[in-house]
Amino acid sequence: MRAKSKTIPVVLAAILLLAVAVVGYVRSGQTQPMPVRILFENNGGKVIFSHLVHHRDYQIECASCHHDKTHPIEAPEDRALACGSCHPNSFDEKFIEDHADSFPNEAYCVRCHHVEYDTVLFDHEAHEDYASDCSDCHHGQDIEPEPQKCSNCHDERGSDELLSMRLAGHQSCGQCHEDMFDKGLSSCKSCHVPKDMTDYKGDYSSCGQCHEAETRELVLPRMNAFHDQCMSCHEEMGAGPYGPDNCKQCHISR
Ligand code: HEC
Ligand code: HEC
Ligand code: HEC
Ligand code: HEC
Ligand code: HEC
Ligand code: HEC
Ligand code: HEC
Ligand code: HEC
Ligand code: HEC
Ligand code: HEC
């Protein structure tokens, strides 16, 4: 008898605790879509990232890590994109084929497809005075029976025999405006009017149309994105693991 009277309160307590746990779990699911902890399985050894602790205890704002300014993440209930949607293992054909479907809507696209060009600033009449002859820019009659639009022959892609419109334009204007190209990307505005990219609908130019750097130098691939973000902050704050000797403070070897 004595044994039984002791068991009942214990069982009751256990049920009560379980109920609290279930309610707590459900409620945390509602109010905190942000993960508490994140386990990364990878070739360097598993990494356990104390996500909530980083935000709550180390007092780091969501946006210092979730840095997509077109979709600011500010409060715990805000949903965030996985870093890998924009920082894949590599920008290969598979990424190019699939990536457009990995974003909730089109507003994300301009984070990478950040500029397209509208009309070229070119005053034809004024240039007739600057040049000695029409043939400074137009071909001779053997190619161009009479002066006409360059795009009648030079198309967007170009071929082995014929320069693309971009290269034909740049080479021709560059005869006199070499200085404008010397300044790199900051100089493009002298001839190109950028389009307004809010609610942009249309084709996207490949990054290489404008950038000489490869895509992975412009947008870091997955491992570099994590290493760079995690470790530069630790180094800056002088807290948390970084540097060549501390791999194992993040990576748990198997
Ligand atoms: C110290 C950096 C850091 C801070 C601060 C931070 N996060 Fe994260 N968060 C991450 C990383 C890293 C991931 C993992 C993403 C992945 O797996 O690609 C992540 C994942 C997430 C995910 C899951 C995304 C998914 O689908 O995989 C959500 C939601 C999220 N964070 C929301 C937030 C919110 C809301 C805040 C602020 C209250 C916040 N985070 C603060 C770094 C951070
Ligand atoms: C919507 C796309 C997108 C998402 C999501 C995203 N990034 Fe980025 N990230 C970029 C782009 C584009 C750049 C190129 C530089 C720039 O424009 O800031 C970049 C640059 C970086 C850089 C280089 C340093 C810097 O800040 O400029 C690091 C590190 C980085 N991202 C880490 C992360 C991590 C970690 C996550 C997840 C917590 C993440 N990124 C989520 C698009 C994204
Ligand atoms: C993380 C950066 C990033 C984001 C965000 C992004 N893209 Fe891309 N996209 C790329 C890269 C890199 C390429 C390859 C371009 C190249 O060839 O230089 C590309 C190529 C493309 C292409 C051309 C594909 C082809 O066959 O040549 C289309 C179309 C495209 N993206 C659509 C989208 C759409 C739609 C979205 C938004 C829903 C989007 N992208 C978001 C980086 C991005
Ligand atoms: C500094 C370079 C330059 C000089 C000099 C020049 N042109 Fe042009 N011209 C161009 C370019 C570039 C285009 C293409 C503009 C376009 O497609 O909008 C063009 C287009 C034209 C067109 C087609 C216009 C149309 O809208 O169909 C004619 C016609 C033409 N030029 C005649 C001349 C004649 C005649 C001369 C000499 C008096 C001359 N151009 C001198 C660069 C030049
Ligand atoms: C009727 C077709 C046609 C038109 C119009 C045309 N091109 Fe070309 N362009 C060619 C061909 C064909 C070549 C290749 C010539 C060669 O290999 O000798 C060429 C070559 C070039 C080259 C390479 C260097 C050179 O001069 O051989 C440049 C630069 C060029 N075009 C610029 C222009 C510009 C700028 C315009 C407009 C003002 C223009 N082209 C209009 C057919 C055309
Ligand atoms: C024969 C030489 C020559 C060629 C070829 C030439 N330009 Fe010019 N351009 C000039 C001169 C000279 C001026 C006036 C002085 C100045 O501003 O540099 C000028 C001025 C300009 C300006 C105004 C610059 C400013 O600071 O406001 C623009 C824009 C421009 N050119 C664009 C072009 C484009 C686009 C092409 C190719 C289609 C081109 N030019 C080809 C000689 C040339
Ligand atoms: C001196 C004037 C001039 C400068 C500077 C210049 N461009 Fe261009 N660009 C042109 C002309 C002319 C064309 C061909 C005209 C056309 O396509 O209608 C062209 C075409 C292009 C195109 C393909 C067509 C388009 O509209 O998208 C791209 C991409 C481009 N330029 C990128 C650049 C970049 C990136 C820079 C800076 C590094 C730059 N240009 C600097 C004159 C210039
Ligand atoms: C039509 C031309 C054009 C295209 C296409 C383009 N960019 Fe850019 N990009 C620029 C110019 C110009 C700048 C520098 C000026 C500025 O801040 O806008 C720049 C700057 C950047 C920067 C900042 C770092 C730097 O090198 O200055 C990143 C990152 C970047 N672009 C990534 C991309 C990626 C990824 C793509 C392809 C998905 C792309 N860009 C396509 C013209 C272009
Ligand atoms: C913006 C700054 C910042 C970023 C980004 C950041 N951390 Fe930290 N991290 C800290 C700080 C501050 C500490 C606190 C160390 C202490 O108090 O001793 C810390 C501590 C840690 C620790 C040891 C203590 C713990 O909480 O586990 C690990 C492991 C760690 N971080 C992993 C990561 C990983 C993995 C990432 C990237 C996904 C990351 N951190 C991104 C600031 C950051
Ligand atoms: C601050 C924590 C942290 C430190 C310190 C750290 N890493 Fe990582 N490492 C990560 C994270 C987070 C990932 C990304 C996991 C993912 O891709 O899901 C990663 C990924 C990797 C990968 C996986 C690449 C792949 O393709 O799967 C390797 C390898 C790696 N790290 C090696 C190292 C080495 C070597 C060191 C020491 C020089 C180191 N890491 C230090 C957090 C860290």
XYZ file of C-alpha atoms and ligand atoms in Angstrom:
684
model
C 0.000 0.000 0.000
C 2.711 2.402 0.962
C 4.483 1.706 -2.293
C 1.346 2.518 -4.335
C 0.662 5.853 -2.667
C 4.195 6.912 -3.584
C 3.866 5.845 -7.228
C 0.732 7.866 -7.998
C 2.266 11.317 -7.401
C 5.344 10.293 -9.388
C 3.225 9.180 -12.355
C 1.122 12.335 -12.101
C 4.229 14.486 -12.000
C 5.597 12.680 -15.038
C 2.345 13.215 -16.980
C 2.320 16.862 -15.998
C 5.914 17.329 -17.115
C 5.186 15.595 -20.397
C 2.181 17.869 -20.972
C 4.279 20.956 -20.280
C 6.966 19.645 -22.609
C 4.462 19.000 -25.421
C 2.866 22.433 -25.034
C 6.285 24.028 -24.843
C 7.369 22.230 -27.988
C 4.270 23.252 -29.911
C 4.513 26.852 -28.718
C 8.189 27.132 -29.553
C 7.304 25.802 -33.008
C 4.874 28.662 -33.423
C 6.935 31.523 -32.102
C 10.418 30.445 -33.139
C 10.810 29.204 -36.667
C 14.497 30.022 -36.289
C 16.488 26.916 -35.398
C 17.954 26.659 -31.894
C 20.942 24.624 -33.015
C 22.129 23.665 -36.486
C 24.061 20.525 -37.338
C 26.196 20.724 -40.453
C 27.253 17.353 -41.832
C 30.233 17.851 -44.132
C 33.544 16.433 -45.255
C 35.515 18.343 -42.637
C 33.632 16.690 -39.727
C 30.275 17.614 -38.209
C 29.812 21.169 -36.937
C 27.279 22.056 -34.256
C 26.326 25.720 -34.465
C 24.615 27.276 -31.440
C 22.284 29.451 -33.506
C 19.993 30.798 -30.794
C 22.873 31.349 -28.367
C 24.725 33.363 -30.995
C 21.729 35.644 -31.377
C 20.419 35.821 -27.812
C 23.524 35.480 -25.643
C 26.242 36.890 -27.875
C 23.763 39.568 -28.988
C 24.345 39.343 -32.697
C 21.612 40.739 -34.898
C 20.027 38.404 -37.423
C 21.045 40.696 -40.259
C 24.758 40.547 -39.533
C 24.659 36.914 -40.688
C 21.522 36.850 -42.869
C 22.833 39.686 -44.953
C 20.351 39.811 -47.827
C 19.293 43.438 -47.535
C 16.469 43.031 -50.050
C 14.780 40.794 -47.462
C 15.837 42.014 -44.049
C 15.706 39.451 -41.207
C 15.156 41.256 -37.938
C 12.945 39.303 -35.548
C 12.996 35.652 -34.402
C 9.793 34.878 -36.323
C 11.241 36.048 -39.642
C 11.966 33.263 -42.063
C 15.422 33.169 -43.603
C 16.869 31.534 -46.676
C 19.490 28.834 -46.290
C 22.909 30.268 -47.128
C 23.352 27.523 -49.716
C 20.592 28.950 -51.930
C 22.994 31.705 -52.870
C 26.298 30.103 -51.878
C 26.178 26.685 -53.557
C 29.054 24.210 -53.645
C 29.749 25.452 -57.138
C 28.155 27.634 -59.798
C 27.992 24.738 -62.245
C 25.410 23.831 -64.868
C 23.207 22.165 -62.292
C 23.111 25.338 -60.218
C 22.296 27.441 -63.264
C 19.495 25.081 -64.258
C 17.922 24.721 -60.802
C 18.647 27.871 -58.876
C 15.747 30.042 -60.008
C 13.342 27.602 -58.317
C 15.070 27.797 -54.939
C 13.851 31.312 -54.133
C 10.419 32.152 -52.732
C 9.810 34.903 -55.288
C 11.380 36.990 -58.013
C 12.424 39.817 -55.746
C 15.422 37.700 -54.650
C 16.843 37.501 -58.149
C 18.307 40.989 -58.181
C 20.577 40.175 -55.248
C 22.860 38.634 -57.868
C 21.365 39.787 -61.164
C 21.843 43.277 -59.866
C 22.044 45.410 -62.985
C 20.998 45.391 -66.639
C 21.737 48.136 -69.094
C 19.282 50.317 -70.947
C 20.155 52.641 -73.842
C 23.730 53.646 -74.623
C 24.564 57.326 -74.265
C 25.740 58.262 -77.701
C 25.086 61.487 -79.540
C 25.535 60.525 -83.157
C 25.294 64.025 -84.546
C 27.908 65.457 -82.190
C 30.217 62.571 -83.027
C 30.039 63.317 -86.735
C 31.944 66.477 -85.792
C 34.421 64.730 -83.506
C 35.377 62.184 -86.187
C 37.304 62.857 -89.347
C 35.087 60.567 -91.380
C 32.098 58.230 -91.178
C 34.528 55.366 -91.585
C 36.096 56.092 -88.194
C 33.211 53.977 -86.911
C 31.396 52.533 -89.902
C 33.004 49.976 -92.180
C 33.958 50.613 -95.764
C 31.578 49.745 -98.584
C 33.030 46.254 -98.894
C 31.363 45.336 -95.607
C 28.777 48.038 -94.977
C 27.399 49.197 -98.364
C 26.066 52.249 -96.560
C 26.257 53.360 -92.904
C 23.608 51.599 -90.848
C 22.873 50.191 -87.429
C 25.716 48.002 -86.190
C 23.170 45.535 -84.819
C 22.063 44.696 -88.349
C 25.131 42.451 -88.412
C 26.636 42.247 -84.910
C 24.304 40.316 -82.637
C 24.210 39.704 -78.915
C 26.259 36.517 -78.928
C 28.753 37.039 -81.717
C 30.672 34.220 -83.413
C 34.207 33.299 -84.411
C 33.887 35.472 -87.518
C 31.890 38.341 -86.107
C 32.282 40.258 -82.836
C 29.295 40.469 -80.510
C 27.548 43.848 -80.344
C 29.191 44.464 -77.001
C 32.732 43.907 -78.245
C 32.097 45.694 -81.556
C 30.780 48.714 -79.631
C 33.552 48.678 -77.056
C 36.325 48.272 -79.603
C 34.931 51.029 -81.792
C 34.232 53.546 -79.007
C 37.515 52.567 -77.362
C 39.486 54.019 -80.267
C 38.864 57.440 -78.712
C 37.530 56.655 -75.228
C 40.198 54.298 -73.969
C 40.299 56.354 -70.773
C 36.681 55.421 -70.014
C 37.534 51.725 -69.978
C 40.706 52.134 -67.960
C 38.730 52.820 -64.821
C 37.068 49.399 -64.848
C 33.542 48.836 -63.579
C 33.142 52.314 -62.179
C 33.375 53.763 -65.672
C 30.538 51.853 -67.349
C 28.097 54.580 -66.337
C 29.745 57.030 -68.691
C 28.001 55.257 -71.588
C 25.435 52.918 -70.019
C 22.225 53.904 -68.281
C 21.334 51.175 -65.765
C 17.760 49.901 -65.716
C 15.591 50.263 -62.638
C 15.714 46.727 -61.242
C 12.710 46.961 -58.908
C 10.073 44.592 -60.263
C 12.352 43.890 -63.215
C 10.989 41.314 -65.610
C 13.119 40.183 -68.500
C 16.248 38.305 -69.426
C 19.410 38.299 -67.361
C 22.865 38.824 -68.813
C 25.561 36.420 -67.739
C 27.911 37.821 -65.112
C 30.772 37.528 -67.602
C 29.199 40.147 -69.878
C 30.408 42.732 -67.393
C 32.769 40.999 -64.951
C 36.169 39.641 -65.751
C 36.306 37.930 -62.367
C 34.797 34.465 -62.183
C 31.490 34.065 -60.391
C 33.043 32.257 -57.420
C 35.209 35.293 -56.797
C 32.125 37.507 -56.763
C 29.851 35.274 -54.689
C 31.616 32.836 -52.394
C 30.878 29.127 -52.732
C 29.418 27.277 -49.743
C 32.432 26.337 -47.609
C 34.147 29.682 -48.109
C 30.937 31.555 -47.265
C 30.630 29.727 -43.937
C 34.319 29.850 -43.078
C 34.562 33.508 -43.996
C 31.462 34.581 -42.059
C 32.034 32.442 -38.943
C 35.751 33.040 -38.655
C 36.027 36.712 -39.579
C 33.575 37.562 -36.823
C 35.381 35.416 -34.272
C 38.671 36.986 -35.254
C 37.222 40.498 -35.134
C 35.688 39.946 -31.708
C 38.612 37.916 -30.418
C 36.061 35.265 -29.328
C 35.085 31.873 -30.728
C 37.243 29.596 -32.867
C 39.248 30.849 -35.875
C 42.673 30.445 -37.407
C 44.476 27.430 -38.830
C 44.872 25.535 -35.547
C 41.329 25.644 -34.223
C 39.496 23.532 -36.790
C 38.524 20.988 -34.156
C 36.736 23.512 -31.985
C 34.098 23.578 -34.722
C 34.583 20.260 -36.530
C 33.946 17.178 -34.427
C 36.114 14.448 -35.897
C 34.516 11.046 -36.300
C 25.834 34.287 -36.041
C 25.122 34.229 -37.279
C 23.621 34.120 -37.243
C 22.735 34.888 -36.530
C 23.018 36.009 -35.550
C 21.410 34.417 -36.900
N 21.513 33.413 -37.801
Fe 19.969 32.350 -38.601
N 21.285 31.086 -39.473
C 22.653 31.265 -39.511
C 23.253 30.179 -40.247
C 24.732 30.005 -40.522
C 22.185 29.335 -40.657
C 22.285 28.040 -41.462
C 21.804 28.255 -42.845
C 22.076 27.065 -43.725
O 21.924 25.914 -43.271
O 22.408 27.282 -44.891
C 20.961 29.945 -40.156
C 19.680 29.435 -40.362
C 18.513 30.106 -40.059
C 17.188 29.678 -40.442
C 16.855 28.375 -41.191
C 17.048 28.612 -42.671
C 16.917 27.349 -43.446
O 15.903 27.188 -44.123
O 17.849 26.539 -43.393
C 16.300 30.626 -40.005
C 14.798 30.656 -40.185
C 17.091 31.652 -39.332
N 18.425 31.297 -39.379
C 16.574 32.794 -38.776
C 17.311 33.666 -37.999
C 16.726 34.773 -37.262
C 15.260 35.155 -37.319
C 17.743 35.365 -36.570
C 17.673 36.520 -35.595
C 16.659 36.427 -34.570
C 18.969 34.648 -36.893
N 18.666 33.630 -37.756
C 20.225 34.959 -36.412
C 23.368 32.283 -38.922
C 22.842 33.203 -38.047
C 19.865 35.918 -51.398
C 21.224 35.508 -51.611
C 22.160 35.336 -50.432
C 21.935 34.671 -49.238
C 20.657 33.967 -48.777
C 23.178 34.717 -48.495
N 24.125 35.390 -49.234
Fe 26.054 35.709 -48.688
N 26.357 36.842 -50.365
C 25.448 36.981 -51.401
C 26.044 37.800 -52.444
C 25.382 38.179 -53.764
C 27.342 38.155 -52.004
C 28.387 38.998 -52.780
C 28.829 40.223 -52.089
C 27.722 41.161 -51.747
O 27.019 41.619 -52.662
O 27.540 41.425 -50.554
C 27.494 37.535 -50.692
C 28.628 37.652 -49.882
C 28.888 36.889 -48.764
C 30.136 36.887 -48.033
C 31.369 37.727 -48.354
C 31.580 38.843 -47.406
C 30.486 39.863 -47.446
O 29.739 39.990 -46.443
O 30.355 40.582 -48.454
C 29.996 35.982 -46.997
C 31.038 35.618 -45.964
C 28.647 35.436 -47.088
N 28.002 36.024 -48.166
C 28.124 34.485 -46.230
C 26.766 34.130 -46.169
C 26.174 33.265 -45.154
C 26.947 32.553 -44.079
C 24.831 33.216 -45.410
C 23.745 32.553 -44.585
C 23.674 32.967 -43.197
C 24.589 34.006 -46.616
N 25.782 34.548 -47.032
C 23.370 34.151 -47.237
C 24.174 36.450 -51.438
C 23.545 35.780 -50.411
C 23.252 33.687 -55.782
C 23.170 34.481 -56.950
C 21.967 34.320 -57.847
C 20.650 34.530 -57.538
C 20.060 35.004 -56.210
C 19.905 34.272 -58.752
N 20.761 33.922 -59.757
Fe 20.270 33.483 -61.674
N 22.216 33.132 -62.121
C 23.260 33.247 -61.228
C 24.484 32.866 -61.886
C 25.868 32.846 -61.269
C 24.140 32.528 -63.206
C 25.070 32.095 -64.308
C 25.401 33.325 -65.099
C 26.570 33.162 -66.003
O 26.518 32.291 -66.868
O 27.516 33.924 -65.870
C 22.697 32.726 -63.325
C 21.977 32.539 -64.499
C 20.627 32.746 -64.616
C 19.888 32.641 -65.849
C 20.471 32.299 -67.199
C 20.483 30.822 -67.343
C 21.104 30.368 -68.616
O 20.603 29.389 -69.151
O 22.080 30.992 -69.053
C 18.575 32.887 -65.568
C 17.404 32.893 -66.530
C 18.508 33.160 -64.148
N 19.769 33.083 -63.599
C 17.355 33.437 -63.473
C 17.274 33.725 -62.120
C 16.027 34.002 -61.422
C 14.646 34.006 -62.084
C 16.355 34.259 -60.121
C 15.444 34.587 -58.965
C 14.294 33.736 -58.759
C 17.807 34.137 -60.008
N 18.315 33.804 -61.235
C 18.526 34.344 -58.850
C 23.192 33.658 -59.923
C 22.027 33.941 -59.238
C 31.877 57.928 -83.560
C 31.368 56.839 -84.316
C 30.469 57.140 -85.493
C 30.684 58.026 -86.497
C 31.872 58.944 -86.696
C 29.553 57.904 -87.386
N 28.677 56.980 -86.922
Fe 26.917 56.458 -87.726
N 26.549 55.202 -86.195
C 27.417 54.925 -85.182
C 26.821 53.967 -84.299
C 27.453 53.401 -83.024
C 25.557 53.668 -84.818
C 24.527 52.704 -84.268
C 23.596 53.431 -83.358
C 22.460 52.574 -82.967
O 22.385 51.418 -83.338
O 21.572 53.127 -82.296
C 25.408 54.460 -86.026
C 24.292 54.462 -86.834
C 24.200 55.114 -88.038
C 23.058 55.044 -88.952
C 21.802 54.219 -88.719
C 20.837 55.026 -87.856
C 19.521 54.327 -87.657
O 18.904 54.652 -86.625
O 19.159 53.470 -88.434
C 23.346 55.813 -90.016
C 22.452 56.063 -91.219
C 24.646 56.395 -89.784
N 25.128 55.962 -88.560
C 25.282 57.260 -90.651
C 26.487 57.855 -90.426
C 27.149 58.766 -91.341
C 26.591 59.178 -92.704
C 28.313 59.154 -90.751
C 29.357 60.105 -91.260
C 28.874 61.450 -91.554
C 28.383 58.484 -89.455
N 27.271 57.707 -89.304
C 29.415 58.641 -88.532
C 28.672 55.473 -85.000
C 29.218 56.484 -85.779
C 26.751 44.885 -92.847
C 27.250 44.219 -91.703
C 27.989 45.028 -90.644
C 27.598 46.209 -90.059
C 26.350 47.019 -90.320
C 28.631 46.519 -89.076
N 29.599 45.568 -89.081
Fe 31.261 45.529 -87.888
N 31.920 43.888 -88.858
C 31.242 43.228 -89.879
C 32.074 42.151 -90.383
C 31.706 41.196 -91.502
C 33.274 42.199 -89.639
C 34.483 41.320 -89.775
C 35.461 42.033 -90.697
C 36.768 41.336 -90.825
O 36.955 40.266 -90.272
O 37.619 41.932 -91.510
C 33.129 43.288 -88.694
C 34.105 43.655 -87.755
C 33.986 44.678 -86.858
C 34.988 45.034 -85.876
C 36.321 44.324 -85.690
C 37.485 45.174 -86.135
C 37.391 45.594 -87.582
O 37.162 46.788 -87.804
O 37.513 44.734 -88.454
C 34.505 46.095 -85.170
C 35.192 46.830 -84.038
C 33.210 46.408 -85.719
N 32.910 45.520 -86.725
C 32.412 47.450 -85.269
C 31.248 47.834 -85.907
C 30.475 49.024 -85.539
C 30.820 49.967 -84.408
C 29.409 49.079 -86.365
C 28.337 50.159 -86.445
C 28.819 51.527 -86.447
C 29.510 47.943 -87.268
N 30.631 47.212 -86.971
C 28.601 47.664 -88.272
C 29.994 43.506 -90.340
C 29.253 44.631 -90.029
C 36.707 59.431 -83.291
C 36.741 59.493 -81.853
C 35.501 59.058 -81.080
C 34.845 57.857 -81.171
C 35.163 56.671 -82.083
C 33.806 57.900 -80.181
N 33.831 59.087 -79.521
Fe 32.591 59.664 -77.997
N 33.478 61.477 -77.946
C 34.546 61.869 -78.729
C 34.906 63.235 -78.411
C 36.056 64.013 -79.053
C 33.993 63.645 -77.417
C 33.902 65.015 -76.755
C 35.017 65.244 -75.780
C 34.866 64.382 -74.621
O 33.925 64.604 -73.852
O 35.698 63.482 -74.461
C 33.133 62.506 -77.127
C 32.142 62.503 -76.165
C 31.385 61.416 -75.829
C 30.454 61.354 -74.733
C 30.170 62.474 -73.769
C 31.240 62.409 -72.737
C 30.981 63.261 -71.559
O 31.895 63.328 -70.741
O 29.909 63.804 -71.439
C 29.906 60.116 -74.740
C 28.876 59.557 -73.738
C 30.475 59.396 -75.838
N 31.381 60.202 -76.471
C 30.148 58.100 -76.157
C 30.700 57.414 -77.247
C 30.280 56.091 -77.653
C 29.181 55.269 -77.000
C 31.055 55.751 -78.705
C 31.010 54.469 -79.512
C 29.746 54.151 -80.134
C 31.955 56.853 -78.957
N 31.704 57.850 -78.056
C 32.929 56.864 -79.948
C 35.217 61.107 -79.656
C 34.855 59.832 -80.035
C 32.587 54.454 -74.461
C 31.286 53.935 -74.214
C 31.140 52.643 -73.460
C 31.693 52.326 -72.245
C 32.619 53.164 -71.374
C 31.192 51.012 -71.919
N 30.384 50.546 -72.906
Fe 29.360 48.781 -72.912
N 28.642 49.175 -74.767
C 28.899 50.319 -75.490
C 28.290 50.206 -76.816
C 28.321 51.239 -77.907
C 27.646 48.945 -76.842
C 26.861 48.320 -77.985
C 25.565 49.002 -78.195
C 24.373 48.163 -78.031
O 24.442 46.996 -77.623
O 23.282 48.705 -78.256
C 27.867 48.338 -75.540
C 27.343 47.117 -75.157
C 27.492 46.557 -73.913
C 26.838 45.358 -73.456
C 25.850 44.513 -74.239
C 24.544 45.178 -74.502
C 23.747 45.631 -73.348
O 23.195 46.756 -73.431
O 23.602 44.922 -72.344
C 27.285 45.133 -72.186
C 26.884 43.999 -71.287
C 28.222 46.180 -71.851
N 28.324 47.036 -72.915
C 28.915 46.255 -70.659
C 29.772 47.274 -70.332
C 30.533 47.325 -69.093
C 30.489 46.297 -68.003
C 31.259 48.468 -69.115
C 32.250 48.978 -68.078
C 33.392 48.106 -67.875
C 30.978 49.129 -70.377
N 30.082 48.373 -71.079
C 31.532 50.330 -70.748
C 29.618 51.409 -75.055
C 30.324 51.507 -73.871
C 25.319 44.674 -66.997
C 26.553 44.595 -66.272
C 26.655 43.659 -65.095
C 26.195 42.368 -64.994
C 25.451 41.557 -66.039
C 26.589 41.898 -63.685
N 27.273 42.878 -63.016
Fe 27.998 42.754 -61.115
N 28.671 44.699 -61.240
C 28.538 45.513 -62.361
C 29.085 46.811 -62.055
C 29.123 47.989 -63.014
C 29.570 46.758 -60.727
C 30.283 47.843 -59.921
C 29.452 49.053 -59.727
C 28.298 48.888 -58.850
O 28.474 48.980 -57.630
O 27.156 48.689 -59.342
C 29.281 45.405 -60.232
C 29.578 44.947 -58.974
C 29.356 43.643 -58.513
C 29.743 43.142 -57.221
C 30.441 43.940 -56.127
C 31.899 43.587 -56.067
C 32.713 44.102 -57.212
O 33.412 43.295 -57.859
O 32.671 45.322 -57.466
C 29.359 41.815 -57.180
C 29.579 40.859 -56.029
C 28.721 41.498 -58.440
N 28.738 42.637 -59.234
C 28.222 40.260 -58.770
C 27.596 39.955 -59.984
C 27.081 38.640 -60.327
C 27.136 37.422 -59.440
C 26.547 38.740 -61.573
C 25.835 37.660 -62.373
C 24.750 36.936 -61.725
C 26.727 40.118 -62.001
N 27.377 40.813 -61.028
C 26.313 40.618 -63.215
C 27.971 45.169 -63.566
C 27.346 43.967 -63.839
C 28.914 38.102 -35.948
C 29.762 37.324 -35.088
C 29.762 35.813 -35.136
C 29.495 34.997 -36.203
C 29.114 35.390 -37.603
C 29.674 33.649 -35.740
N 30.058 33.648 -34.433
Fe 30.494 31.974 -33.326
N 30.847 33.163 -31.736
C 30.715 34.534 -31.691
C 30.930 35.000 -30.338
C 30.885 36.441 -29.857
C 31.197 33.846 -29.572
C 31.379 33.856 -28.053
C 32.589 33.280 -27.554
C 32.665 33.428 -26.069
O 31.795 34.044 -25.445
O 33.616 32.880 -25.567
C 31.154 32.710 -30.484
C 31.403 31.393 -30.123
C 31.362 30.304 -30.946
C 31.690 28.932 -30.558
C 32.088 28.455 -29.177
C 30.951 28.610 -28.179
C 29.627 28.127 -28.672
O 28.643 28.869 -28.542
O 29.532 27.025 -29.245
C 31.519 28.152 -31.681
C 31.742 26.667 -31.812
C 31.078 29.039 -32.742
N 31.017 30.330 -32.262
C 30.773 28.611 -34.020
C 30.328 29.443 -35.038
C 29.966 28.993 -36.355
C 29.998 27.567 -36.828
C 29.609 30.098 -37.046
C 29.170 30.200 -38.487
C 28.101 29.336 -38.903
C 29.738 31.239 -36.165
N 30.165 30.801 -34.948
C 29.481 32.537 -36.538
C 30.434 35.360 -32.756
C 30.113 34.947 -34.017
C 33.941 28.625 -36.773
C 33.733 27.251 -37.097
C 34.638 26.584 -38.085
C 36.016 26.526 -38.043
C 36.949 27.112 -37.009
C 36.409 25.736 -39.178
N 35.323 25.343 -39.898
Fe 35.332 24.162 -41.556
N 33.331 24.424 -41.743
C 32.523 25.108 -40.879
C 31.176 25.149 -41.400
C 29.967 25.822 -40.750
C 31.194 24.443 -42.628
C 30.053 24.273 -43.647
C 29.305 23.022 -43.447
C 28.360 22.755 -44.596
O 28.752 22.919 -45.761
O 27.233 22.351 -44.335
C 32.575 23.967 -42.796
C 33.014 23.168 -43.852
C 34.253 22.614 -43.946
C 34.634 21.603 -44.906
C 33.677 20.896 -45.835
C 33.810 21.096 -47.285
C 32.831 20.210 -48.028
O 32.834 20.302 -49.238
O 32.082 19.424 -47.416
C 35.962 21.326 -44.694
C 36.820 20.344 -45.437
C 36.406 22.200 -43.625
N 35.350 22.961 -43.192
C 37.683 22.244 -43.131
C 38.114 23.079 -42.113
C 39.495 23.221 -41.687
C 40.667 22.473 -42.282
C 39.502 24.124 -40.673
C 40.695 24.676 -39.914
C 41.654 25.356 -40.728
C 38.123 24.547 -40.460
N 37.322 23.899 -41.366
C 37.726 25.445 -39.484
C 32.911 25.693 -39.678
C 34.216 25.845 -39.262
